[in-house]
């Protein structure tokens, strides 16, 4: 943090703690980070995704936090019907179905139907394994090449460094030379605005680069699972589900869209 103190009288060199009389400026990257920016970004992205999903609750069930209402975006929750008799049934239903003024029209889903649908969808993927793997190999070649984004980041980092030097020079001059504070603030604010604009550009490009690499990693993991499967799946496999499924979106017409972790989407009707 710069300008925590400032010179009040340039003749006597009297210094005062800054209590809002002049702007303070926060300088990034002034010391090594405790954790890497990449790890921090991954954690923040996951937190953002979880916060953005309504009705999210942690749970040990394979389907917890993965079934999403196509009407309101809330997660589906597990319910047990007729728990004490022979008609006992486990279903999944939108957690916000009766919480909103407008009731969601998405249906409840039998847990057994979810399992059967997964087996059907994944077997369809297995049947097209050769074509999928070939297509992914081509896509990954493009994703791992981030030179275009790296060059842009370097260009904007250079601009940001130049502007930051101007800001620091502006602050130092104001701390050592008597000058019109209104003019100083106008010049200072203009520089800060330019700097923040450039930092926003850098952040946007870094996010795009990060998302490319995450997608590449997810594709490679998905390809690894496919290569390890020689035959079709006979029954629901919870571990396999967790490895390959990102989410299942349920719509009012009964349609379900399986979203795999590599980004591929497969529609199925229950």
PDB file of C-alpha atoms in Angstrom:
ATOM      1  CA  UNK A   1       0.000   0.000   0.000  1.00  0.00           C
ATOM      2  CA  UNK A   2       1.547   3.313  -1.105  1.00  0.00           C
ATOM      3  CA  UNK A   3       0.994   6.758   0.481  1.00  0.00           C
ATOM      4  CA  UNK A   4       0.079   5.524   3.961  1.00  0.00           C
ATOM      5  CA  UNK A   5       1.750   8.791   5.025  1.00  0.00           C
ATOM      6  CA  UNK A   6       2.277  12.040   3.138  1.00  0.00           C
ATOM      7  CA  UNK A   7       4.239  15.292   3.496  1.00  0.00           C
ATOM      8  CA  UNK A   8       2.106  18.098   4.937  1.00  0.00           C
ATOM      9  CA  UNK A   9       4.691  20.877   4.897  1.00  0.00           C
ATOM     10  CA  UNK A  10       7.455  20.663   2.339  1.00  0.00           C
ATOM     11  CA  UNK A  11       9.539  23.258   4.164  1.00  0.00           C
ATOM     12  CA  UNK A  12       9.507  21.609   7.586  1.00  0.00           C
ATOM     13  CA  UNK A  13       9.225  18.101   6.078  1.00  0.00           C
ATOM     14  CA  UNK A  14       6.332  17.358   8.455  1.00  0.00           C
ATOM     15  CA  UNK A  15       4.764  13.964   7.704  1.00  0.00           C
ATOM     16  CA  UNK A  16       1.178  12.943   8.561  1.00  0.00           C
ATOM     17  CA  UNK A  17      -0.687   9.630   8.500  1.00  0.00           C
ATOM     18  CA  UNK A  18      -2.988   9.530   5.472  1.00  0.00           C
ATOM     19  CA  UNK A  19      -6.595   9.552   6.670  1.00  0.00           C
ATOM     20  CA  UNK A  20      -8.163  10.123   3.275  1.00  0.00           C
ATOM     21  CA  UNK A  21      -6.583  13.472   2.411  1.00  0.00           C
ATOM     22  CA  UNK A  22      -4.732  11.950  -0.563  1.00  0.00           C
ATOM     23  CA  UNK A  23      -5.359   8.643  -2.383  1.00  0.00           C
ATOM     24  CA  UNK A  24      -3.663   5.416  -1.377  1.00  0.00           C
ATOM     25  CA  UNK A  25      -2.631   2.885  -3.975  1.00  0.00           C
ATOM     26  CA  UNK A  26      -2.373  -0.903  -3.687  1.00  0.00           C
ATOM     27  CA  UNK A  27       0.485  -2.493  -5.632  1.00  0.00           C
ATOM     28  CA  UNK A  28       0.034  -6.110  -6.747  1.00  0.00           C
ATOM     29  CA  UNK A  29       2.771  -8.765  -6.907  1.00  0.00           C
ATOM     30  CA  UNK A  30       5.003  -6.901  -4.431  1.00  0.00           C
ATOM     31  CA  UNK A  31       5.932 -10.189  -2.681  1.00  0.00           C
ATOM     32  CA  UNK A  32       5.754 -13.937  -3.497  1.00  0.00           C
ATOM     33  CA  UNK A  33       2.309 -15.515  -3.161  1.00  0.00           C
ATOM     34  CA  UNK A  34       1.685 -18.189  -0.513  1.00  0.00           C
ATOM     35  CA  UNK A  35      -0.173 -20.295  -3.088  1.00  0.00           C
ATOM     36  CA  UNK A  36       0.188 -20.141  -6.856  1.00  0.00           C
ATOM     37  CA  UNK A  37      -2.246 -17.956  -8.838  1.00  0.00           C
ATOM     38  CA  UNK A  38      -3.277 -21.068 -10.812  1.00  0.00           C
ATOM     39  CA  UNK A  39      -4.371 -22.978  -7.698  1.00  0.00           C
ATOM     40  CA  UNK A  40      -6.131 -19.905  -6.332  1.00  0.00           C
ATOM     41  CA  UNK A  41      -8.009 -19.427  -9.623  1.00  0.00           C
ATOM     42  CA  UNK A  42      -9.126 -23.068  -9.691  1.00  0.00           C
ATOM     43  CA  UNK A  43     -10.498 -22.818  -6.147  1.00  0.00           C
ATOM     44  CA  UNK A  44     -12.253 -19.530  -6.881  1.00  0.00           C
ATOM     45  CA  UNK A  45     -13.812 -20.937 -10.056  1.00  0.00           C
ATOM     46  CA  UNK A  46     -15.202 -23.925  -8.151  1.00  0.00           C
ATOM     47  CA  UNK A  47     -16.578 -21.667  -5.389  1.00  0.00           C
ATOM     48  CA  UNK A  48     -18.177 -19.426  -8.004  1.00  0.00           C
ATOM     49  CA  UNK A  49     -19.791 -22.392  -9.757  1.00  0.00           C
ATOM     50  CA  UNK A  50     -21.165 -23.737  -6.470  1.00  0.00           C
ATOM     51  CA  UNK A  51     -22.498 -20.361  -5.351  1.00  0.00           C
ATOM     52  CA  UNK A  52     -24.136 -19.814  -8.722  1.00  0.00           C
ATOM     53  CA  UNK A  53     -26.092 -23.040  -8.452  1.00  0.00           C
ATOM     54  CA  UNK A  54     -29.255 -22.620  -6.414  1.00  0.00           C
ATOM     55  CA  UNK A  55     -30.169 -25.216  -3.830  1.00  0.00           C
ATOM     56  CA  UNK A  56     -26.715 -26.798  -3.734  1.00  0.00           C
ATOM     57  CA  UNK A  57     -26.100 -29.059  -0.764  1.00  0.00           C
ATOM     58  CA  UNK A  58     -23.215 -31.392  -0.111  1.00  0.00           C
ATOM     59  CA  UNK A  59     -23.997 -35.100   0.088  1.00  0.00           C
ATOM     60  CA  UNK A  60     -22.510 -38.549  -0.220  1.00  0.00           C
ATOM     61  CA  UNK A  61     -24.924 -39.783  -2.878  1.00  0.00           C
ATOM     62  CA  UNK A  62     -23.513 -40.071  -6.397  1.00  0.00           C
ATOM     63  CA  UNK A  63     -26.234 -37.794  -7.782  1.00  0.00           C
ATOM     64  CA  UNK A  64     -25.936 -35.010  -5.178  1.00  0.00           C
ATOM     65  CA  UNK A  65     -25.020 -31.686  -6.742  1.00  0.00           C
ATOM     66  CA  UNK A  66     -25.218 -33.032 -10.297  1.00  0.00           C
ATOM     67  CA  UNK A  67     -28.903 -33.055 -11.286  1.00  0.00           C
ATOM     68  CA  UNK A  68     -30.011 -29.568 -12.362  1.00  0.00           C
ATOM     69  CA  UNK A  69     -33.523 -28.200 -12.943  1.00  0.00           C
ATOM     70  CA  UNK A  70     -33.904 -26.885 -16.486  1.00  0.00           C
ATOM     71  CA  UNK A  71     -36.568 -24.404 -15.310  1.00  0.00           C
ATOM     72  CA  UNK A  72     -34.937 -22.541 -12.415  1.00  0.00           C
ATOM     73  CA  UNK A  73     -31.349 -23.829 -12.326  1.00  0.00           C
ATOM     74  CA  UNK A  74     -31.616 -25.304  -8.824  1.00  0.00           C
ATOM     75  CA  UNK A  75     -30.173 -28.686  -7.951  1.00  0.00           C
ATOM     76  CA  UNK A  76     -32.383 -31.718  -7.576  1.00  0.00           C
ATOM     77  CA  UNK A  77     -32.595 -33.275  -4.118  1.00  0.00           C
ATOM     78  CA  UNK A  78     -33.156 -36.869  -3.035  1.00  0.00           C
ATOM     79  CA  UNK A  79     -36.597 -37.808  -1.646  1.00  0.00           C
ATOM     80  CA  UNK A  80     -37.921 -41.129  -0.335  1.00  0.00           C
ATOM     81  CA  UNK A  81     -41.544 -42.001  -0.989  1.00  0.00           C
ATOM     82  CA  UNK A  82     -43.396 -44.648   1.073  1.00  0.00           C
ATOM     83  CA  UNK A  83     -40.271 -45.218   3.143  1.00  0.00           C
ATOM     84  CA  UNK A  84     -41.926 -47.752   5.454  1.00  0.00           C
ATOM     85  CA  UNK A  85     -43.840 -49.975   3.052  1.00  0.00           C
ATOM     86  CA  UNK A  86     -43.375 -52.166  -0.009  1.00  0.00           C
ATOM     87  CA  UNK A  87     -43.960 -49.238  -2.370  1.00  0.00           C
ATOM     88  CA  UNK A  88     -40.774 -47.492  -1.186  1.00  0.00           C
ATOM     89  CA  UNK A  89     -39.274 -45.433  -3.992  1.00  0.00           C
ATOM     90  CA  UNK A  90     -36.304 -43.072  -4.225  1.00  0.00           C
ATOM     91  CA  UNK A  91     -36.860 -40.075  -6.468  1.00  0.00           C
ATOM     92  CA  UNK A  92     -35.037 -36.841  -7.303  1.00  0.00           C
ATOM     93  CA  UNK A  93     -36.898 -33.540  -7.463  1.00  0.00           C
ATOM     94  CA  UNK A  94     -36.026 -29.836  -7.854  1.00  0.00           C
ATOM     95  CA  UNK A  95     -35.116 -28.446  -4.422  1.00  0.00           C
ATOM     96  CA  UNK A  96     -36.867 -25.160  -5.256  1.00  0.00           C
ATOM     97  CA  UNK A  97     -39.964 -26.685  -6.866  1.00  0.00           C
ATOM     98  CA  UNK A  98     -42.340 -25.334  -4.204  1.00  0.00           C
ATOM     99  CA  UNK A  99     -40.254 -22.382  -2.999  1.00  0.00           C
ATOM    100  CA  UNK A 100     -40.856 -20.028  -5.916  1.00  0.00           C
ATOM    101  CA  UNK A 101     -44.036 -18.121  -6.790  1.00  0.00           C
ATOM    102  CA  UNK A 102     -43.930 -19.851 -10.145  1.00  0.00           C
ATOM    103  CA  UNK A 103     -43.802 -23.612  -9.642  1.00  0.00           C
ATOM    104  CA  UNK A 104     -41.184 -25.459 -11.706  1.00  0.00           C
ATOM    105  CA  UNK A 105     -42.645 -27.740 -14.357  1.00  0.00           C
ATOM    106  CA  UNK A 106     -39.724 -30.140 -14.400  1.00  0.00           C
ATOM    107  CA  UNK A 107     -40.709 -33.684 -13.344  1.00  0.00           C
ATOM    108  CA  UNK A 108     -39.315 -35.807 -10.553  1.00  0.00           C
ATOM    109  CA  UNK A 109     -36.955 -38.558 -11.708  1.00  0.00           C
ATOM    110  CA  UNK A 110     -36.798 -42.093 -10.335  1.00  0.00           C
ATOM    111  CA  UNK A 111     -33.286 -42.907  -9.151  1.00  0.00           C
ATOM    112  CA  UNK A 112     -33.393 -46.188 -11.054  1.00  0.00           C
ATOM    113  CA  UNK A 113     -34.268 -44.299 -14.243  1.00  0.00           C
ATOM    114  CA  UNK A 114     -31.232 -42.054 -13.722  1.00  0.00           C
ATOM    115  CA  UNK A 115     -29.028 -45.115 -13.440  1.00  0.00           C
ATOM    116  CA  UNK A 116     -30.523 -46.798 -16.516  1.00  0.00           C
ATOM    117  CA  UNK A 117     -30.212 -43.590 -18.534  1.00  0.00           C
ATOM    118  CA  UNK A 118     -26.534 -43.276 -17.628  1.00  0.00           C
ATOM    119  CA  UNK A 119     -25.830 -46.847 -18.740  1.00  0.00           C
ATOM    120  CA  UNK A 120     -27.630 -46.175 -22.034  1.00  0.00           C
ATOM    121  CA  UNK A 121     -25.852 -42.869 -22.658  1.00  0.00           C
ATOM    122  CA  UNK A 122     -22.386 -44.123 -21.759  1.00  0.00           C
ATOM    123  CA  UNK A 123     -22.776 -47.239 -23.900  1.00  0.00           C
ATOM    124  CA  UNK A 124     -23.665 -44.956 -26.792  1.00  0.00           C
ATOM    125  CA  UNK A 125     -20.380 -43.150 -26.210  1.00  0.00           C
ATOM    126  CA  UNK A 126     -18.499 -46.476 -26.086  1.00  0.00           C
ATOM    127  CA  UNK A 127     -20.025 -47.492 -29.420  1.00  0.00           C
ATOM    128  CA  UNK A 128     -18.552 -44.335 -30.974  1.00  0.00           C
ATOM    129  CA  UNK A 129     -15.279 -44.496 -29.051  1.00  0.00           C
ATOM    130  CA  UNK A 130     -12.991 -44.575 -32.069  1.00  0.00           C
ATOM    131  CA  UNK A 131     -14.509 -41.479 -33.688  1.00  0.00           C
ATOM    132  CA  UNK A 132     -14.657 -39.584 -30.384  1.00  0.00           C
ATOM    133  CA  UNK A 133     -11.010 -40.290 -29.526  1.00  0.00           C
ATOM    134  CA  UNK A 134      -9.841 -39.232 -32.978  1.00  0.00           C
ATOM    135  CA  UNK A 135     -11.822 -36.001 -32.788  1.00  0.00           C
ATOM    136  CA  UNK A 136     -10.515 -35.201 -29.310  1.00  0.00           C
ATOM    137  CA  UNK A 137      -6.907 -35.705 -30.363  1.00  0.00           C
ATOM    138  CA  UNK A 138      -7.359 -32.982 -32.985  1.00  0.00           C
ATOM    139  CA  UNK A 139      -9.084 -30.625 -30.546  1.00  0.00           C
ATOM    140  CA  UNK A 140      -6.369 -31.092 -27.900  1.00  0.00           C
ATOM    141  CA  UNK A 141      -3.683 -30.085 -30.407  1.00  0.00           C
ATOM    142  CA  UNK A 142      -5.426 -26.726 -30.733  1.00  0.00           C
ATOM    143  CA  UNK A 143      -6.089 -26.304 -27.008  1.00  0.00           C
ATOM    144  CA  UNK A 144      -2.475 -26.844 -25.900  1.00  0.00           C
ATOM    145  CA  UNK A 145      -1.251 -24.127 -28.273  1.00  0.00           C
ATOM    146  CA  UNK A 146      -1.707 -20.972 -26.184  1.00  0.00           C
ATOM    147  CA  UNK A 147       1.002 -18.865 -27.870  1.00  0.00           C
ATOM    148  CA  UNK A 148      -1.569 -16.406 -29.211  1.00  0.00           C
ATOM    149  CA  UNK A 149      -2.900 -15.775 -25.705  1.00  0.00           C
ATOM    150  CA  UNK A 150       0.576 -15.751 -24.126  1.00  0.00           C
ATOM    151  CA  UNK A 151       1.697 -13.062 -26.598  1.00  0.00           C
ATOM    152  CA  UNK A 152      -1.356 -10.939 -25.768  1.00  0.00           C
ATOM    153  CA  UNK A 153      -0.717 -11.298 -22.035  1.00  0.00           C
ATOM    154  CA  UNK A 154       2.923 -10.206 -22.459  1.00  0.00           C
ATOM    155  CA  UNK A 155       1.833  -7.196 -24.496  1.00  0.00           C
ATOM    156  CA  UNK A 156      -0.713  -6.062 -21.901  1.00  0.00           C
ATOM    157  CA  UNK A 157       1.654  -6.806 -18.986  1.00  0.00           C
ATOM    158  CA  UNK A 158       4.173  -4.457 -20.576  1.00  0.00           C
ATOM    159  CA  UNK A 159       1.499  -1.746 -20.865  1.00  0.00           C
ATOM    160  CA  UNK A 160       0.422  -2.298 -17.254  1.00  0.00           C
ATOM    161  CA  UNK A 161       4.020  -1.997 -16.032  1.00  0.00           C
ATOM    162  CA  UNK A 162       4.500   1.281 -17.911  1.00  0.00           C
ATOM    163  CA  UNK A 163       1.281   2.751 -16.491  1.00  0.00           C
ATOM    164  CA  UNK A 164       2.173   1.574 -12.970  1.00  0.00           C
ATOM    165  CA  UNK A 165       5.524   3.346 -13.255  1.00  0.00           C
ATOM    166  CA  UNK A 166       3.666   6.514 -14.255  1.00  0.00           C
ATOM    167  CA  UNK A 167       1.355   6.139 -11.246  1.00  0.00           C
ATOM    168  CA  UNK A 168       4.286   5.656  -8.857  1.00  0.00           C
ATOM    169  CA  UNK A 169       6.075   8.655 -10.361  1.00  0.00           C
ATOM    170  CA  UNK A 170       2.897  10.709 -10.009  1.00  0.00           C
ATOM    171  CA  UNK A 171       2.562   9.684  -6.326  1.00  0.00           C
ATOM    172  CA  UNK A 172       6.231  10.398  -5.561  1.00  0.00           C
ATOM    173  CA  UNK A 173       6.021  13.826  -7.168  1.00  0.00           C
ATOM    174  CA  UNK A 174       2.947  14.673  -5.132  1.00  0.00           C
ATOM    175  CA  UNK A 175       4.662  13.524  -1.935  1.00  0.00           C
ATOM    176  CA  UNK A 176       7.744  15.691  -2.503  1.00  0.00           C
ATOM    177  CA  UNK A 177       6.502  18.713  -4.457  1.00  0.00           C
ATOM    178  CA  UNK A 178       3.761  21.219  -3.674  1.00  0.00           C
ATOM    179  CA  UNK A 179       1.105  21.018  -6.409  1.00  0.00           C
ATOM    180  CA  UNK A 180      -2.581  21.609  -7.045  1.00  0.00           C
ATOM    181  CA  UNK A 181      -4.337  18.591  -5.486  1.00  0.00           C
ATOM    182  CA  UNK A 182      -7.318  18.820  -7.810  1.00  0.00           C
ATOM    183  CA  UNK A 183      -5.063  18.579 -10.852  1.00  0.00           C
ATOM    184  CA  UNK A 184      -3.132  15.791  -9.157  1.00  0.00           C
ATOM    185  CA  UNK A 185      -6.304  13.799  -8.468  1.00  0.00           C
ATOM    186  CA  UNK A 186      -7.476  14.213 -12.063  1.00  0.00           C
ATOM    187  CA  UNK A 187      -4.135  12.955 -13.397  1.00  0.00           C
ATOM    188  CA  UNK A 188      -3.934  10.172 -10.808  1.00  0.00           C
ATOM    189  CA  UNK A 189      -7.494   8.904 -11.417  1.00  0.00           C
ATOM    190  CA  UNK A 190      -6.958   8.880 -15.181  1.00  0.00           C
ATOM    191  CA  UNK A 191      -3.826   6.745 -14.768  1.00  0.00           C
ATOM    192  CA  UNK A 192      -5.552   4.354 -12.363  1.00  0.00           C
ATOM    193  CA  UNK A 193      -8.478   3.978 -14.765  1.00  0.00           C
ATOM    194  CA  UNK A 194      -6.071   3.130 -17.599  1.00  0.00           C
ATOM    195  CA  UNK A 195      -4.233   0.646 -15.388  1.00  0.00           C
ATOM    196  CA  UNK A 196      -7.421  -1.096 -14.251  1.00  0.00           C
ATOM    197  CA  UNK A 197      -8.639  -1.340 -17.845  1.00  0.00           C
ATOM    198  CA  UNK A 198      -5.404  -3.062 -18.885  1.00  0.00           C
ATOM    199  CA  UNK A 199      -5.519  -5.392 -15.844  1.00  0.00           C
ATOM    200  CA  UNK A 200      -9.088  -6.359 -16.773  1.00  0.00           C
ATOM    201  CA  UNK A 201      -7.898  -7.248 -20.279  1.00  0.00           C
ATOM    202  CA  UNK A 202      -5.114  -9.387 -18.820  1.00  0.00           C
ATOM    203  CA  UNK A 203      -7.526 -11.133 -16.452  1.00  0.00           C
ATOM    204  CA  UNK A 204      -9.920 -11.880 -19.306  1.00  0.00           C
ATOM    205  CA  UNK A 205      -7.159 -13.407 -21.453  1.00  0.00           C
ATOM    206  CA  UNK A 206      -5.759 -15.386 -18.509  1.00  0.00           C
ATOM    207  CA  UNK A 207      -9.226 -16.790 -17.814  1.00  0.00           C
ATOM    208  CA  UNK A 208      -9.551 -17.855 -21.450  1.00  0.00           C
ATOM    209  CA  UNK A 209      -6.125 -19.513 -21.304  1.00  0.00           C
ATOM    210  CA  UNK A 210      -6.980 -21.246 -18.027  1.00  0.00           C
ATOM    211  CA  UNK A 211     -10.304 -22.522 -19.395  1.00  0.00           C
ATOM    212  CA  UNK A 212      -8.541 -23.933 -22.469  1.00  0.00           C
ATOM    213  CA  UNK A 213      -6.109 -25.895 -20.329  1.00  0.00           C
ATOM    214  CA  UNK A 214      -8.854 -27.109 -17.990  1.00  0.00           C
ATOM    215  CA  UNK A 215     -10.837 -28.326 -20.998  1.00  0.00           C
ATOM    216  CA  UNK A 216      -7.733 -30.081 -22.340  1.00  0.00           C
ATOM    217  CA  UNK A 217      -7.165 -31.816 -18.984  1.00  0.00           C
ATOM    218  CA  UNK A 218     -10.797 -32.917 -18.816  1.00  0.00           C
ATOM    219  CA  UNK A 219     -10.674 -34.267 -22.360  1.00  0.00           C
ATOM    220  CA  UNK A 220      -7.515 -36.224 -21.592  1.00  0.00           C
ATOM    221  CA  UNK A 221      -9.104 -37.702 -18.454  1.00  0.00           C
ATOM    222  CA  UNK A 222     -12.215 -38.627 -20.428  1.00  0.00           C
ATOM    223  CA  UNK A 223     -10.092 -40.210 -23.172  1.00  0.00           C
ATOM    224  CA  UNK A 224      -8.225 -42.203 -20.528  1.00  0.00           C
ATOM    225  CA  UNK A 225     -11.514 -43.609 -19.229  1.00  0.00           C
ATOM    226  CA  UNK A 226     -12.714 -44.465 -22.753  1.00  0.00           C
ATOM    227  CA  UNK A 227      -9.464 -46.206 -23.668  1.00  0.00           C
ATOM    228  CA  UNK A 228      -9.762 -48.323 -20.530  1.00  0.00           C
ATOM    229  CA  UNK A 229     -13.239 -49.578 -21.518  1.00  0.00           C
ATOM    230  CA  UNK A 230     -13.310 -52.456 -23.992  1.00  0.00           C
ATOM    231  CA  UNK A 231     -16.911 -53.555 -23.582  1.00  0.00           C
ATOM    232  CA  UNK A 232     -20.302 -52.075 -22.817  1.00  0.00           C
ATOM    233  CA  UNK A 233     -21.487 -51.253 -19.296  1.00  0.00           C
ATOM    234  CA  UNK A 234     -23.962 -53.796 -17.902  1.00  0.00           C
ATOM    235  CA  UNK A 235     -25.085 -51.878 -14.823  1.00  0.00           C
ATOM    236  CA  UNK A 236     -24.722 -48.519 -13.107  1.00  0.00           C
ATOM    237  CA  UNK A 237     -21.190 -47.816 -11.881  1.00  0.00           C
ATOM    238  CA  UNK A 238     -21.004 -44.993  -9.330  1.00  0.00           C
ATOM    239  CA  UNK A 239     -17.256 -44.486  -9.675  1.00  0.00           C
ATOM    240  CA  UNK A 240     -17.532 -44.298 -13.452  1.00  0.00           C
ATOM    241  CA  UNK A 241     -20.391 -41.798 -13.083  1.00  0.00           C
ATOM    242  CA  UNK A 242     -18.243 -39.553 -10.867  1.00  0.00           C
ATOM    243  CA  UNK A 243     -15.320 -39.751 -13.279  1.00  0.00           C
ATOM    244  CA  UNK A 244     -17.189 -38.743 -16.427  1.00  0.00           C
ATOM    245  CA  UNK A 245     -20.405 -36.842 -15.582  1.00  0.00           C
ATOM    246  CA  UNK A 246     -20.342 -33.111 -14.853  1.00  0.00           C
ATOM    247  CA  UNK A 247     -24.122 -32.599 -14.644  1.00  0.00           C
ATOM    248  CA  UNK A 248     -27.526 -33.764 -15.848  1.00  0.00           C
ATOM    249  CA  UNK A 249     -30.044 -31.112 -16.873  1.00  0.00           C
ATOM    250  CA  UNK A 250     -33.719 -32.073 -16.562  1.00  0.00           C
ATOM    251  CA  UNK A 251     -36.377 -30.281 -18.628  1.00  0.00           C
ATOM    252  CA  UNK A 252     -40.157 -29.948 -18.335  1.00  0.00           C
ATOM    253  CA  UNK A 253     -40.812 -32.263 -21.301  1.00  0.00           C
ATOM    254  CA  UNK A 254     -38.935 -35.104 -19.575  1.00  0.00           C
ATOM    255  CA  UNK A 255     -35.810 -34.627 -21.655  1.00  0.00           C
ATOM    256  CA  UNK A 256     -32.484 -35.057 -19.865  1.00  0.00           C
ATOM    257  CA  UNK A 257     -29.159 -33.764 -21.149  1.00  0.00           C
ATOM    258  CA  UNK A 258     -26.054 -35.503 -19.829  1.00  0.00           C
ATOM    259  CA  UNK A 259     -23.119 -33.094 -19.700  1.00  0.00           C
ATOM    260  CA  UNK A 260     -19.819 -34.957 -19.564  1.00  0.00           C
ATOM    261  CA  UNK A 261     -16.706 -33.471 -17.965  1.00  0.00           C
ATOM    262  CA  UNK A 262     -15.085 -32.980 -21.337  1.00  0.00           C
ATOM    263  CA  UNK A 263     -17.995 -30.724 -22.398  1.00  0.00           C
ATOM    264  CA  UNK A 264     -19.807 -33.260 -24.584  1.00  0.00           C
ATOM    265  CA  UNK A 265     -23.611 -33.273 -24.226  1.00  0.00           C
ATOM    266  CA  UNK A 266     -25.932 -36.212 -24.918  1.00  0.00           C
ATOM    267  CA  UNK A 267     -29.717 -35.965 -24.854  1.00  0.00           C
ATOM    268  CA  UNK A 268     -31.912 -38.791 -23.585  1.00  0.00           C
ATOM    269  CA  UNK A 269     -35.651 -39.139 -23.004  1.00  0.00           C
ATOM    270  CA  UNK A 270     -36.802 -40.921 -19.851  1.00  0.00           C
TER     271      UNK A 270
END
